[in-house]
Coordinates of C-alpha atoms in Angstrom, one line a residue:
M20 CA -6.4 31.7 -28.5
K21 CA -9.9 31.0 -27.1
E22 CA -10.9 29.7 -30.6
Y23 CA -8.2 27.1 -30.4
Y24 CA -9.5 26.0 -27.0
S25 CA -13.0 25.7 -28.4
V26 CA -11.8 23.5 -31.3
I27 CA -9.6 21.4 -29.1
S28 CA -12.5 21.0 -26.7
D29 CA -14.8 19.8 -29.5
I30 CA -12.1 17.3 -30.7
T31 CA -11.7 16.1 -27.1
V32 CA -15.4 15.5 -26.7
T33 CA -15.4 13.6 -30.0
F34 CA -12.5 11.4 -28.8
E35 CA -14.4 10.8 -25.5
V36 CA -17.6 9.8 -27.4
L37 CA -15.5 7.4 -29.6
A38 CA -13.9 5.9 -26.5
F39 CA -17.3 5.4 -25.0
L40 CA -18.7 3.7 -28.1
L41 CA -15.6 1.4 -28.3
M42 CA -15.9 0.6 -24.6
L43 CA -19.6 -0.2 -25.1
F44 CA -18.6 -2.6 -27.9
I45 CA -15.9 -4.1 -25.6
Y46 CA -18.3 -4.4 -22.8
K47 CA -20.8 -6.2 -25.0
H48 CA -18.2 -8.5 -26.4
S49 CA -16.7 -9.4 -23.0
G50 CA -20.0 -10.8 -21.7
I51 CA -20.1 -8.7 -18.5
T52 CA -23.6 -7.8 -17.4
L53 CA -24.3 -4.1 -18.2
S54 CA -25.4 -3.1 -14.7
F55 CA -24.1 -0.6 -12.2
V56 CA -25.0 -2.8 -9.2
H57 CA -24.7 -6.5 -10.2
K58 CA -21.5 -7.5 -8.4
P59 CA -21.1 -11.2 -9.2
S60 CA -20.5 -10.6 -12.9
L61 CA -17.0 -9.1 -12.3
K62 CA -15.0 -12.2 -11.8
T63 CA -11.5 -11.6 -13.2
P64 CA -9.2 -8.6 -12.9
Q65 CA -9.8 -8.0 -16.6
D66 CA -13.5 -7.7 -15.9
H67 CA -12.8 -5.1 -13.2
Q68 CA -10.5 -3.2 -15.6
I69 CA -13.1 -3.2 -18.4
Y70 CA -15.8 -2.0 -16.1
S71 CA -13.6 0.7 -14.5
C72 CA -12.6 2.1 -17.9
F73 CA -16.2 1.8 -19.1
I74 CA -17.3 4.0 -16.2
C75 CA -14.7 6.7 -17.1
A76 CA -15.6 6.5 -20.7
F77 CA -19.3 6.7 -19.8
L78 CA -18.9 9.7 -17.5
G79 CA -16.3 11.5 -19.6
P80 CA -18.4 12.9 -22.5
I81 CA -21.4 13.6 -20.2
F82 CA -19.4 15.7 -17.8
S83 CA -17.4 17.3 -20.6
L84 CA -20.5 18.5 -22.4
L85 CA -22.1 19.6 -19.2
G86 CA -18.9 21.4 -18.1
N87 CA -18.6 23.2 -21.4
Q88 CA -22.2 24.4 -21.2
L89 CA -21.8 25.3 -17.6
A90 CA -18.7 27.4 -18.4
Y91 CA -20.4 29.2 -21.2
D92 CA -23.5 30.0 -19.1
L93 CA -21.4 31.2 -16.2
I94 CA -19.3 33.5 -18.4
A95 CA -22.6 35.1 -19.7
L96 CA -23.8 36.0 -16.2
S97 CA -24.4 39.7 -15.6
M98 CA -22.6 40.2 -12.3
E99 CA -19.6 42.1 -11.1
V100 CA -16.4 40.7 -12.6
I101 CA -14.9 39.5 -9.3
D102 CA -18.2 37.9 -8.2
R103 CA -18.6 36.2 -11.6
R104 CA -15.0 34.8 -11.3
Q105 CA -15.8 33.4 -7.9
V106 CA -19.0 31.8 -9.0
F107 CA -17.3 30.4 -12.1
Y108 CA -14.3 28.7 -10.4
V109 CA -16.4 27.4 -7.5
A110 CA -19.0 25.9 -9.9
L111 CA -16.2 24.3 -12.0
M112 CA -14.6 22.8 -8.8
C113 CA -18.0 21.4 -7.8
H114 CA -18.5 20.0 -11.3
I115 CA -15.2 18.2 -11.2
F116 CA -15.9 17.0 -7.7
F117 CA -19.2 15.6 -8.8
F118 CA -17.5 13.7 -11.6
M119 CA -15.1 12.2 -9.2
L120 CA -17.8 11.4 -6.7
T121 CA -20.0 9.8 -9.4
A122 CA -17.1 7.6 -10.6
Y123 CA -16.3 6.6 -7.0
I124 CA -19.9 5.7 -6.3
F125 CA -20.2 3.6 -9.5
H126 CA -17.1 1.7 -8.6
R127 CA -18.2 1.1 -5.0
L128 CA -21.7 0.0 -6.0
R129 CA -20.3 -2.8 -8.2
G130 CA -17.4 -3.6 -5.8
C131 CA -14.9 -2.8 -8.6
R132 CA -11.3 -1.7 -8.1
F133 CA -10.1 1.4 -9.9
S134 CA -8.0 0.5 -13.0
L135 CA -4.8 2.3 -13.8
I136 CA -6.7 4.3 -16.5
A137 CA -9.4 5.3 -14.0
R138 CA -6.8 6.4 -11.5
I139 CA -5.0 8.5 -14.0
C140 CA -8.3 10.1 -14.9
M141 CA -9.1 10.8 -11.3
Y142 CA -5.6 12.2 -10.6
L143 CA -5.9 14.6 -13.6
M144 CA -9.4 15.6 -12.4
W145 CA -7.9 16.3 -9.0
L146 CA -5.2 18.5 -10.6
M147 CA -7.8 20.4 -12.6
M148 CA -9.8 21.0 -9.4
T149 CA -6.6 22.3 -7.7
M150 CA -5.9 24.6 -10.7
N151 CA -9.5 25.9 -10.4
Y152 CA -8.9 26.5 -6.7
A153 CA -5.7 28.4 -7.5
Q154 CA -7.6 30.5 -10.0
L155 CA -10.4 31.1 -7.5
V156 CA -7.9 32.5 -5.0
L157 CA -5.8 34.4 -7.5
R158 CA -8.4 35.9 -9.8
G159 CA -11.5 35.6 -7.6
Y160 CA -10.1 37.2 -4.4
F161 CA -6.8 38.9 -5.2
D162 CA -7.5 39.9 -8.8
V163 CA -4.1 38.5 -9.9
N164 CA -4.4 37.3 -13.5
F165 CA -0.9 35.7 -13.8
L166 CA -2.0 32.2 -14.7
Y167 CA -4.8 33.5 -17.0
E168 CA -2.7 36.1 -18.9
H169 CA 0.1 33.7 -19.6
D170 CA -2.4 31.0 -20.7
V171 CA -1.1 28.6 -18.0
Y172 CA -4.7 27.9 -16.8
G173 CA -6.3 27.4 -20.3
V174 CA -3.5 25.2 -21.6
F175 CA -3.4 23.1 -18.5
I176 CA -7.2 22.5 -18.5
V177 CA -7.4 21.8 -22.2
F178 CA -4.3 19.5 -22.1
S179 CA -5.6 17.6 -19.1
N180 CA -9.0 17.0 -20.8
A181 CA -7.2 15.9 -24.0
V182 CA -4.9 13.5 -22.1
I183 CA -7.9 11.9 -20.4
A184 CA -9.7 11.5 -23.8
I185 CA -6.6 10.1 -25.5
I186 CA -5.9 7.6 -22.7
L187 CA -9.4 6.3 -22.8
L188 CA -9.5 6.1 -26.6
S189 CA -6.0 4.4 -26.8
Y190 CA -7.0 1.8 -24.2
S191 CA -10.2 1.1 -26.1
I192 CA -8.4 0.8 -29.5
R193 CA -5.6 -1.3 -28.0
Y194 CA -8.1 -3.6 -26.3
V195 CA -10.1 -4.1 -29.5
F196 CA -7.0 -5.0 -31.6
V197 CA -5.3 -7.1 -29.0
N198 CA -8.2 -9.1 -27.5
I199 CA -10.9 -9.1 -30.1
Y200 CA -9.3 -8.6 -33.5
N201 CA -6.3 -11.0 -32.9
K202 CA -8.5 -13.7 -31.4
S203 CA -10.8 -13.7 -34.4
Q204 CA -7.9 -14.5 -36.8

């Protein structure tokens, strides 16, 4: 089953990179200044939405690649099993928290409101952090492997990451076809 998670994770990162490239194209086409602190260039609600989705598409592949590498490195640690589990789940919770904090800071620096897409991404990240906390308590302290043995944890994390990637990619594709392609015809 772990091989499937690895393949799905690679596909998810690919979708996130495609979403980022499309958002970069949209950002360039919209005429908004590519800056993280230049507030006056966000004039309309659509500008806020584009910037907010761009932030999520920008941070998504970076944090996914870093998170995958972090997970592989933490699994390879030579420690007691319980200690390694505790370090693993705490590190993943911190990693998710830093993603959420970075997204919040980038939105606040520019004075941007969170779009619906960004809020969904943040809610899913919060749920993933909660699932990691549950695993920390269950597997790290009580050595109860219920969520792990029945693949609830793995399926939930992979599904959440895939949903975030698909939402970002679908918004980008829809925006390109509705606002750029249809206007050119």
